[in-house]
XYZ file of C-alpha atoms in Angstrom:
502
model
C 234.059 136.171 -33.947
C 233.145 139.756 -33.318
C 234.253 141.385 -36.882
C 231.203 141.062 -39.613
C 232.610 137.698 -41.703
C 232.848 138.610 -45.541
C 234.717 135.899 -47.923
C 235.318 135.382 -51.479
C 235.488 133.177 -53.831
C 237.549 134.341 -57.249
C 238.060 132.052 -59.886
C 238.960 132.970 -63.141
C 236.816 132.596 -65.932
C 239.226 130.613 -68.383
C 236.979 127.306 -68.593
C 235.162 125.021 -66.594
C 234.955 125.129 -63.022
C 237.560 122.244 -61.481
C 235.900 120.435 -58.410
C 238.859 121.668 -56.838
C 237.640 125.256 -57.025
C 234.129 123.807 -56.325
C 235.224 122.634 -52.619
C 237.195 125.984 -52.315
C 233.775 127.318 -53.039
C 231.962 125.116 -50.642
C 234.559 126.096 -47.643
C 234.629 129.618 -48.580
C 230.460 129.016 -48.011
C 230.112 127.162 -44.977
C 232.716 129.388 -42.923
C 230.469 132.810 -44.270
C 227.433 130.986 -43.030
C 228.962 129.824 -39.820
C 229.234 133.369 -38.700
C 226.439 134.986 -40.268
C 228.836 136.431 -42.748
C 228.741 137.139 -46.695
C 230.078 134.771 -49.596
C 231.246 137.268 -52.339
C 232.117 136.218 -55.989
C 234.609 137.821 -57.775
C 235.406 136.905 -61.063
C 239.426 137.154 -61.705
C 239.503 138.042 -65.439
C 242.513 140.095 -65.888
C 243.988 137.881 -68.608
C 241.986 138.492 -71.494
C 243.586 136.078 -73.536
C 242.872 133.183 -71.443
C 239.070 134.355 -70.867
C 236.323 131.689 -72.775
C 233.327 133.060 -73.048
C 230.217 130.380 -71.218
C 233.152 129.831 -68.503
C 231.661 132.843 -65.852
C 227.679 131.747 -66.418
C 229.158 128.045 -66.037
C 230.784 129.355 -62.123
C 227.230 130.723 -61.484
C 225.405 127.743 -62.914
C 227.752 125.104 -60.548
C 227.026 127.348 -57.450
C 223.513 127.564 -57.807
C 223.429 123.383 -58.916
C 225.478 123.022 -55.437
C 223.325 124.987 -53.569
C 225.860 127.238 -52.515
C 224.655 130.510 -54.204
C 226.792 133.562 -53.607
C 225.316 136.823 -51.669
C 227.744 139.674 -53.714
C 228.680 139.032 -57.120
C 228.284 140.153 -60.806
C 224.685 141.392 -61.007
C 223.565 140.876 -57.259
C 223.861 142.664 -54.565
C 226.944 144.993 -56.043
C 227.825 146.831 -53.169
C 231.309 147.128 -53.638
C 230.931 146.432 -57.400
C 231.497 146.053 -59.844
C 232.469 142.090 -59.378
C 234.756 141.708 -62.481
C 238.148 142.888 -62.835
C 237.904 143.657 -66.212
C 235.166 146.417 -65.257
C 237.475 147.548 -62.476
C 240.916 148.232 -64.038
C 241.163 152.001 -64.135
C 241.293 151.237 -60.127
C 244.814 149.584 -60.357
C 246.927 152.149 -61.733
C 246.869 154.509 -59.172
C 247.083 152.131 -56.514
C 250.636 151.024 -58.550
C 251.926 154.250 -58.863
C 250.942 154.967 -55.157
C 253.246 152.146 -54.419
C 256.207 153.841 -56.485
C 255.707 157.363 -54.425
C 255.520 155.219 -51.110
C 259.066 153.695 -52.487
C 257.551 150.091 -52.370
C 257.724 149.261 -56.071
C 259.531 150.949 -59.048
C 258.977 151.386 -62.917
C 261.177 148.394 -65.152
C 262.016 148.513 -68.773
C 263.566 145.639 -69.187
C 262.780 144.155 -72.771
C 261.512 139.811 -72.744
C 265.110 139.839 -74.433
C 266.874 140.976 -71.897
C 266.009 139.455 -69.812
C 266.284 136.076 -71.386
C 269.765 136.765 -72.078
C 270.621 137.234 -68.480
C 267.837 133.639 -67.930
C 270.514 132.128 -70.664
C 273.577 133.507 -68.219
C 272.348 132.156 -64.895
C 271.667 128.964 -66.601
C 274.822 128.649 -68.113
C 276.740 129.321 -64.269
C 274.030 126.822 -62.977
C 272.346 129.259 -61.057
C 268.704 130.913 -61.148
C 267.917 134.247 -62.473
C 265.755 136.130 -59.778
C 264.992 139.826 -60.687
C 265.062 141.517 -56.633
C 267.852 143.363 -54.577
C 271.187 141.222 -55.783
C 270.675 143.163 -59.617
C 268.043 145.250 -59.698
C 270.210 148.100 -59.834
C 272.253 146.589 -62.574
C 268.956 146.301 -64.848
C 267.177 148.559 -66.529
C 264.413 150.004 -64.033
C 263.259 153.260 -62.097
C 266.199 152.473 -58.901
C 269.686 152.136 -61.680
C 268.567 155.012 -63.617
C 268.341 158.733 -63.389
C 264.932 160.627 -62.853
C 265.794 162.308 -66.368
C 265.997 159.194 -68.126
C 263.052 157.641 -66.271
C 260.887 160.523 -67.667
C 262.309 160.259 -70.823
C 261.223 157.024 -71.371
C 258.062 157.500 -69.917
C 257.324 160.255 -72.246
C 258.649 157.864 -75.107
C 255.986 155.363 -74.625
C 258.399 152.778 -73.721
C 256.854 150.003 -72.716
C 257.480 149.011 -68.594
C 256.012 147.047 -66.097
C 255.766 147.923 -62.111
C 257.360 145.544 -60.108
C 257.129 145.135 -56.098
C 260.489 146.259 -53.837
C 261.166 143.191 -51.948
C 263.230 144.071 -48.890
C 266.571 142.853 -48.466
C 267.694 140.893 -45.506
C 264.525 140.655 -43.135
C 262.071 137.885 -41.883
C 258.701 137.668 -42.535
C 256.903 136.065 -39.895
C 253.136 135.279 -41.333
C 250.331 133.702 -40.554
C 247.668 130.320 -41.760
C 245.006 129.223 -40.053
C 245.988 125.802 -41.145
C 249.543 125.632 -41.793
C 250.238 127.841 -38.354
C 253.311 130.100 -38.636
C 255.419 130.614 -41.104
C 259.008 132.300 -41.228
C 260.396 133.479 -44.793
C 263.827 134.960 -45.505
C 263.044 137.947 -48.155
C 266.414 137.820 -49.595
C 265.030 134.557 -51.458
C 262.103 136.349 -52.908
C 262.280 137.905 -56.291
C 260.385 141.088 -57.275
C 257.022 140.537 -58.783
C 255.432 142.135 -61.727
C 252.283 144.102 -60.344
C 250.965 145.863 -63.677
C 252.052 144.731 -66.713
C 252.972 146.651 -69.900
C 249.368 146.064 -71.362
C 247.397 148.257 -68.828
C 246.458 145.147 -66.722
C 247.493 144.467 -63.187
C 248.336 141.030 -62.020
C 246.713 138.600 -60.029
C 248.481 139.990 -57.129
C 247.562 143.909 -57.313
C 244.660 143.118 -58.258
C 243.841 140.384 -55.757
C 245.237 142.969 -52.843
C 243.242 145.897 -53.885
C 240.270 144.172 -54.680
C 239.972 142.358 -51.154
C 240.723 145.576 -49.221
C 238.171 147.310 -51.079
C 235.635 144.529 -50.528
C 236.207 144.472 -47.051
C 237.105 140.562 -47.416
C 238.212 139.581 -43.651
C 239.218 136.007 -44.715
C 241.022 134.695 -47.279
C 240.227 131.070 -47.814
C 241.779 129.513 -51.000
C 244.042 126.565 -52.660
C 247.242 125.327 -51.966
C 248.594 126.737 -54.958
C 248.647 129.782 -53.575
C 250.785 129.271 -50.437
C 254.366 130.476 -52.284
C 252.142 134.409 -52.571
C 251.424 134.377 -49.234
C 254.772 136.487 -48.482
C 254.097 139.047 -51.514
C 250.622 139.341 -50.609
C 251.620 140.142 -46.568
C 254.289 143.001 -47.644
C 251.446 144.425 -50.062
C 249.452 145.103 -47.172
C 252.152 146.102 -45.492
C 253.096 148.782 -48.009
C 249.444 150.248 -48.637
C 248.951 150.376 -44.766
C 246.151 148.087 -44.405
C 244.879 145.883 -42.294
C 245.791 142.137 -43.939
C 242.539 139.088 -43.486
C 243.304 136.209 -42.154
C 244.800 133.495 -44.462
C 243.929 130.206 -44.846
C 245.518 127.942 -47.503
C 243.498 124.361 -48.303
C 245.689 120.910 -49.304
C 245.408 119.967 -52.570
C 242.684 117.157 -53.741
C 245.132 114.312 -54.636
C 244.564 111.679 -58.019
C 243.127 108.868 -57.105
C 245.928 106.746 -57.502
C 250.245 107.857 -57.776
C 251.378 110.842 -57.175
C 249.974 114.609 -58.170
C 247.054 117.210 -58.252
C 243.549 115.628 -59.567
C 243.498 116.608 -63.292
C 240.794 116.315 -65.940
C 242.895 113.637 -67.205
C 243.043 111.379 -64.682
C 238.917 111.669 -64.501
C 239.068 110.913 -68.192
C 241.587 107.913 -67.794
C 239.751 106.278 -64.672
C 235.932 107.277 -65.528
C 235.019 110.044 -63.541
C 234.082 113.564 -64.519
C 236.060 116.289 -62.666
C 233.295 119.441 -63.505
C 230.363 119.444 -61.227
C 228.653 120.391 -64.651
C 228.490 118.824 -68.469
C 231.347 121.664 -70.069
C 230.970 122.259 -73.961
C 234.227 124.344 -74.994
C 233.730 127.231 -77.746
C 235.846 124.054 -79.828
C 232.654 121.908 -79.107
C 235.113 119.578 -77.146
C 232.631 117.853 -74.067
C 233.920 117.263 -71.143
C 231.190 115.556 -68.445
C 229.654 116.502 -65.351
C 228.850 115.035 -62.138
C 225.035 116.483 -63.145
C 224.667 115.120 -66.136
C 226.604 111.719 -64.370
C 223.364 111.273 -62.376
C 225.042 112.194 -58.880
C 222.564 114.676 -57.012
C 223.991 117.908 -55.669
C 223.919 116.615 -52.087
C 225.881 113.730 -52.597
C 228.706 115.587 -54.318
C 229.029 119.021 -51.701
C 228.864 116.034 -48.953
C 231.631 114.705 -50.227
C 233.759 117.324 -51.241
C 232.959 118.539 -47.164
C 235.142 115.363 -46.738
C 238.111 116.281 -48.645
C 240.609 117.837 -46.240
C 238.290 118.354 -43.366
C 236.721 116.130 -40.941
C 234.334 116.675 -38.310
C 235.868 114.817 -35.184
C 233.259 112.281 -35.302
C 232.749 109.210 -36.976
C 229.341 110.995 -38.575
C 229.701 110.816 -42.306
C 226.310 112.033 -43.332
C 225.611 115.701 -43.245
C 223.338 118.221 -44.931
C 224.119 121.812 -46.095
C 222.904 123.027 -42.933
C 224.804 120.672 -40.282
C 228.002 121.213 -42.198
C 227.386 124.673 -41.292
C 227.280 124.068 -37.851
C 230.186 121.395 -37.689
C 232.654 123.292 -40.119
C 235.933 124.494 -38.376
C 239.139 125.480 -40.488
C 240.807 124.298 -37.321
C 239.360 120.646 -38.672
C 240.942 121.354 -42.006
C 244.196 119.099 -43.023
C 247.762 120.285 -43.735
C 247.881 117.119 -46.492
C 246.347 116.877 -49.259
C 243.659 114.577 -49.680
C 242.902 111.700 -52.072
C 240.422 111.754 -54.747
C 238.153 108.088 -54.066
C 235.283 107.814 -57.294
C 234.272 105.022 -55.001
C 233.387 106.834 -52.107
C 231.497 109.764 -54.094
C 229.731 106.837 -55.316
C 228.422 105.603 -51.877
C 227.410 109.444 -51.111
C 225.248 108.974 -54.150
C 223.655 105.826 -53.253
C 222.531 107.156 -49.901
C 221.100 110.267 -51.644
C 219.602 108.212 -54.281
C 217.562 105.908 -50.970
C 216.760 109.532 -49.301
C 214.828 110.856 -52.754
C 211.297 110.244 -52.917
C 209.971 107.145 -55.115
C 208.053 109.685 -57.025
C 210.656 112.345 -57.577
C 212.912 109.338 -59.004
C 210.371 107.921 -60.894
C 209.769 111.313 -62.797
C 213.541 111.503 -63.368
C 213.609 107.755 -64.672
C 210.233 108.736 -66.970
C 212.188 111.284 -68.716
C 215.461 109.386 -69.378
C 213.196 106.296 -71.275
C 211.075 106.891 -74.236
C 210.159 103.523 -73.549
C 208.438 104.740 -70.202
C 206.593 107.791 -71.688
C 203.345 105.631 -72.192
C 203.348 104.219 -68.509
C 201.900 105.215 -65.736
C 203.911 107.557 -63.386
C 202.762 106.030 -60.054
C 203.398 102.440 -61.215
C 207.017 103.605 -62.016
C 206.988 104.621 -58.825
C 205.862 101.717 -57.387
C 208.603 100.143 -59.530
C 211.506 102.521 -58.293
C 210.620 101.868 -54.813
C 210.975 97.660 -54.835
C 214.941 97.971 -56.824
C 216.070 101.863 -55.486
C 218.090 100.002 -53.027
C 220.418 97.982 -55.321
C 221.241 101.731 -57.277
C 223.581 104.157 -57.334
C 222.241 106.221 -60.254
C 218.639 106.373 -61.965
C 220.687 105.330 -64.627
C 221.028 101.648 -63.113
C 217.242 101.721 -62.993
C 216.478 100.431 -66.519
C 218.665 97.532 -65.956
C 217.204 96.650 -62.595
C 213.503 96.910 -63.259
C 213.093 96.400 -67.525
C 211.418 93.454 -66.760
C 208.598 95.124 -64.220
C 207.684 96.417 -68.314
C 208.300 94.524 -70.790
C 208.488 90.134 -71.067
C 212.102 88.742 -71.197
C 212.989 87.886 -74.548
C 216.104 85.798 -73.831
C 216.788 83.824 -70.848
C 220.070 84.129 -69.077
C 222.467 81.044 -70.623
C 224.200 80.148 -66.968
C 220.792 80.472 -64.831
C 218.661 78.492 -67.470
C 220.943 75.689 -66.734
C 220.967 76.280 -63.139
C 217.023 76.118 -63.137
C 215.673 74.110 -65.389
C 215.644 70.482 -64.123
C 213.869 66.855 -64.708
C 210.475 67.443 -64.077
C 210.661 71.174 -63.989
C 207.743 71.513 -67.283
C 205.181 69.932 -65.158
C 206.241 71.433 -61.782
C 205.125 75.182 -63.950
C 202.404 73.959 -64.975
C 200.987 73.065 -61.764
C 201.983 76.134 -60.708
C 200.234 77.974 -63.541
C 196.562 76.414 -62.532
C 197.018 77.781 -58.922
C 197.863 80.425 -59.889
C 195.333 80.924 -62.302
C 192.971 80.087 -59.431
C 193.947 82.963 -56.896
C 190.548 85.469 -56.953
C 192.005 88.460 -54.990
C 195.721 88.868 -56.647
C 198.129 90.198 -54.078
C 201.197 89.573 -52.549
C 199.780 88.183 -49.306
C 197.896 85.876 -50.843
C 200.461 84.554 -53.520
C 202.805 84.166 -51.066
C 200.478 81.714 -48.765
C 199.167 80.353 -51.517
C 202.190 79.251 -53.616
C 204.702 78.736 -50.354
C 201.715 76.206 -48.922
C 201.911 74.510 -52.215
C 205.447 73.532 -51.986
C 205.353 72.275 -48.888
C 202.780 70.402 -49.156
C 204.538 68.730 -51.817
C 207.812 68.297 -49.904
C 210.146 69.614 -52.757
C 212.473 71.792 -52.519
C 211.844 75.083 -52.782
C 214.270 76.141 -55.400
C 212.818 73.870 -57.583
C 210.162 76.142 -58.184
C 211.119 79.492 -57.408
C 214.337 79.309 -59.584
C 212.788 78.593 -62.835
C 209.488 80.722 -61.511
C 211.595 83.952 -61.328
C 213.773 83.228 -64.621
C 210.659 83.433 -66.222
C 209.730 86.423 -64.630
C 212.510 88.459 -65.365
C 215.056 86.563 -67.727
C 217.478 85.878 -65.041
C 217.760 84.617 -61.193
C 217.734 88.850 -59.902
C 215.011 91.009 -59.301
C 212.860 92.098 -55.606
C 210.984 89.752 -54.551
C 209.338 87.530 -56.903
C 205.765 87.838 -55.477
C 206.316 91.839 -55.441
C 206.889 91.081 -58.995
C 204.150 89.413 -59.813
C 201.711 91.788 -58.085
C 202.995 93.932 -59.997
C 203.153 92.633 -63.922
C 199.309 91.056 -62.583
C 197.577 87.879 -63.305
C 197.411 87.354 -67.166
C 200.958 88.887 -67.433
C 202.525 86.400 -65.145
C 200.776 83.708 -66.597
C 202.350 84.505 -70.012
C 205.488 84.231 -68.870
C 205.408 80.857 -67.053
C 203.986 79.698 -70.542
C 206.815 81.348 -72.454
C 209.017 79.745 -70.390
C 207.544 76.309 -70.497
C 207.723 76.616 -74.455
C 211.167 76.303 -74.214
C 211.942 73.392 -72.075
C-alpha cells in the first residue's frame, strides 16, 4: 500500500461503548498498524441532546483497557484538531453553503407540519413519502421558489435546513472492500438533511468534511452504515475530492434468534455487552467484561474472531500477530454470532498464560479473608487449581479449603466414602502420618501409597474419605499437593475432625 494509512474510529459519545463499536475499534487498529498507518479518534457529538457526560472518558478508558490506544484524538497528537465536532462546527456552514453555490444542495423551509401532512397523504395512498426530485419542486425549498422570496425568508430568520440534490435518473456504481461492487439507482434515494435548523450539521456533512480534512484514506465501520454509502460517494463527488476506500463490517449477531446483539440480550442470558462496568448519570449499572474478570487479551482475541478469520485453523493470537494476519479481504459479508461460551474459553487460556503470582495478587485483593496470608503461598495455591478456572473469581471456590478446615462435609460424598471399617482405616493412617520426619509430597506419596498396598485394600477406601476430610468434598488437586500444603498438624486435624463424626 503506497499511500500513508490514516483511519478513524468515531463513535458518538451518547453512553457506553457497545462491544460492537469495540471490534470496529479493534479492526479500525489492526489495519492502521498493518501498514504503519495512524488510528485517529474522533468523537461524533453533534447531537447535543443525546450527549452523557462520562460517555467520551469511558471510549478512552475501553481503548486504553484493550490495548488499542489511539495515535490522534482529543488531547493527543491534534494535528488536524480539534477531535470533537462540537469544537469544530463553525467549519460546516461554509462547506453547506459551498454545496448550494456548486448547485449540489439547496435551502428547505418546510415546517415538521408539513411535512407530516404530506407523511399522512402518502400513507393514506399506501405509498412512502421521500423528499428528492419527484416533489421537491412542489415543496417549499430554495429550487420551487423565487430568489426574492428565498432572501426574504432568509432575512426573516425563518428557520431551514440544507438538504443534498440527489440526481435524478443515474447509477451509482460504488465500491466495499467487503461487500465488492455495488450498483444503486438514485431515483430511489431521497434528499438528506445536511445542516439542520439548529446550527448543527448531520452525521453526514459532518462525517464527509471531517474525514477529508483528516486525511482519513479508509473508512472502516458497521453495517449500519451501508444504506449512506451512496450519499456519502455523491458528497465527495460534489466537493471534488478524492473519496477513501470503504469498508462496511457484518453485524455481531444475538446469541440465539434473530437480530443485532443488544444490551438486553447480555442482560437476559448473563453476559455484559460493555468492555467496561458503565454507571449512567441515573446511577443505572450496567457490567463490564473488566469488572466480569475476563482479561483484555481474551476479549480483543475474540472479538478478532467475529467476522474475520485468519485462513488457518490457529485460534490463539496476540495483539501483535493479529497485526500481521489481519486482512479485510478475510472479513465476512454475514454477520456473525455472539457465543458467551467461546469468550469464555478465550478467558480460560488467558487465565493459564498469567503468572501464578500476578493471579494470586488479583485473588489477594478480591478476599478480605486472604489479606492476612502469605502472598507466595497463594501463589502456590493458584498454581495447583488455575487449570480448572475461567475467572479468579472461581478461585475461592476451588481452593477455600487450601485456608481454612471444612466445616460441613458434602451429604452425597460422605455416603460415598465413609464405609465399615473406615474409623480405624484413618486412624492408622493418622499414626503414619504422624510419623513422616521430612513432610513433602514425595515422601507422602511413597509412604501412604506403600501402606495400602501392603495392606491389599483398595485404594479408594482410603483416599476417598482421606480427601473428604481434606477439603469437605471428593474435588480438589491432588490430595498429597494438599497436604504439603495445609502441613503436618493441619492435616492431622482434619483426619480427626473427620473421624469425630463417623
Amino acid at each position: 500500500m503506497t499511500k500513508n494509512v490514516r483511519v478513524r474510529f468515531a463513535p458518538s459519545p451518547t453512553g457506553p461503548l457497545h462491544i460492537g463499536g469495540v471490534r470496529t475499534a479493534l479492526f479500525n487498529y489492526l489495519f492502521a498498524k498493518k501498514y504503519n498507518g495512524t488510528f485517529v479518534l474522533r468523537i461524533e457529538d453533534t447531537d447535543q441532546n443525546r450527549y452523557v457526560e462520562g460517555a467520551e472518558k469511558y471510549i478512552v478508558d475501553a481503548l486504553n483497557w484493550c490495548a488499542i490506544p489511539f495515535d490522534e484524538g482529543p488531547g493527543k497528537n491534534e494535528k488536524f484538531g480539534p477531535y470533537r465536532q462540537s469544537e469544530r462546527k463553525d467549519l460546516y456552514k461554509q462547506y453547506a453553503e459551498q454545496l448550494i453555490a456548486s448547485g449540489n444542495a439547496y435551502y428547505a423551509f418546510d415546517t415538521a407540519d408539513a411535512l407530516n401532512a404530506h407523511r399522512k397523504e402518502h400513507e393514506a395512498n399506501k405509498k412512502t413519502f421521500i423528499y428528492n426530485w419527484h416533489n421537491r419542486l412542489k415543496l417549499s425549498n430554495s429550487l420551487s421558489l423565487s430568489e426574492e422570496e428565498v432572501q426574504t425568508k432568509l432575512d426573516a430568520g425563518e428557520d431551514y435546513v440544507i438538504r443534498f440534490k440527489s440526481p435524478q435518473d443515474e447509477t451509482l456504481a460504488l465500491t466495499d472492500i467487503i461487500r465488492g461492487n455495488i450498483s444503486i439507482d438514485t431515483n430511489i434515494l431521497d434528499d438528506k438533511v445536511l445542516f439542520k435548523s439548529d446550527g448543527m450539521p448531520t452525521y453526514h456533512l459532518a462525517n464527509i468534511v471531517d474525514d477529508h480534512l483528516m486525511e482519513i484514506t479508509h473508512v472502516i465501520r458497521g453495517e449500519e452504515w451501508l444504506p449512506s454509502l451512496a450519499l456519502h460517494y455523491q458528497l465527495y463527488k460534489a466537493f471534488g475530492w478524492e473519496a477513501p476506500e470503504f469498508a462496511h463490517l457484518p453485524l455481531i449477531l444475538k446469541p440465539t434468534g434473530k437480530g443485532k446483539l443488544s444490551k438486553r440480550d447480555g442482560d437476559k442470558l448473563g453476559f455484559p455487552v460493555f468492555p467496561l462496568e458503565w454507571k449512567s448519570p441515573e446511577g443505572e449499572i450496567s457490567r463490564g467484561y473488566k469488572e466480569d474478570g475476563y482479561f483484555a487479551d481474551a476479549m480483543v482475541n475474540f472479538l478478532a474472531f467475529l467476522g474475520w478469520n485468519p485462513g488457518t485453523e490457529q485460534e490463539i493470537f496476540n495483539l501483535d500477530e493479529l497485526v500481521a494476519a489481519f486482512d479485510l479481504d478475510r472479513v465476512n459479508k454475514s454477520g456473525a454470532r455472539f457465543d458467551p461460551d467461546k469468550i469464555k474459553w478465550f478467558n480460560h487460556h488467558y487465565m493459564q498464560e498469567q503468572s501464578n503470582d500476578a493471579l494470586a495478587v488479583m485473588f489477594q485483593q478480591n478476599h478480605d479473608e486472604l489479606k492476612d496470608i502469605d502472598v507466595n503461598y497463594i501463589a502456590m495455591v493458584v498454581g495447583l487449581i488455575k487449570e480448572r478456572a475461567t475467572f479468579v473469581s472461581d478461585f475461592w471456590d476451588l481452593s477455600a479449603f487450601f485456608f481454612t478446615s471444612p466445616k460441613t462435609y458434602d451429604e452425597k460424598a460422605y455416603k460415598k466414602a465413609m464405609k465399615e471399617g473406615t474409623r480405624e482405616l484413618m486412624g492408622e493412617l493418622s499414626l503414619l502420618i504422624n510419623a513422616i520426619e521430612e513432610f513433602n509430597v514425595e515422601n507422602l506419596t511413597t509412604t501412604i501409597k506403600t501402606w495400602i498396598t501392603n495392606k491389599e485394600i483398595g485404594f479408594g477406601k482410603v483416599m476417598m474419605p482421606l480427601r473428604l476430610a481434606l477439603v469437605g468434598a471428593l474435588q480438589g488437586p491432588d490430595v498429597f499437593d494438599i497436604m504439603y500444603m495445609i502441613g503436618k498438624n493441619q492435616s492431622l486435624e482434619r483426619i480427626e475432625n473427620l473421624t469425630k463424626t463417623i
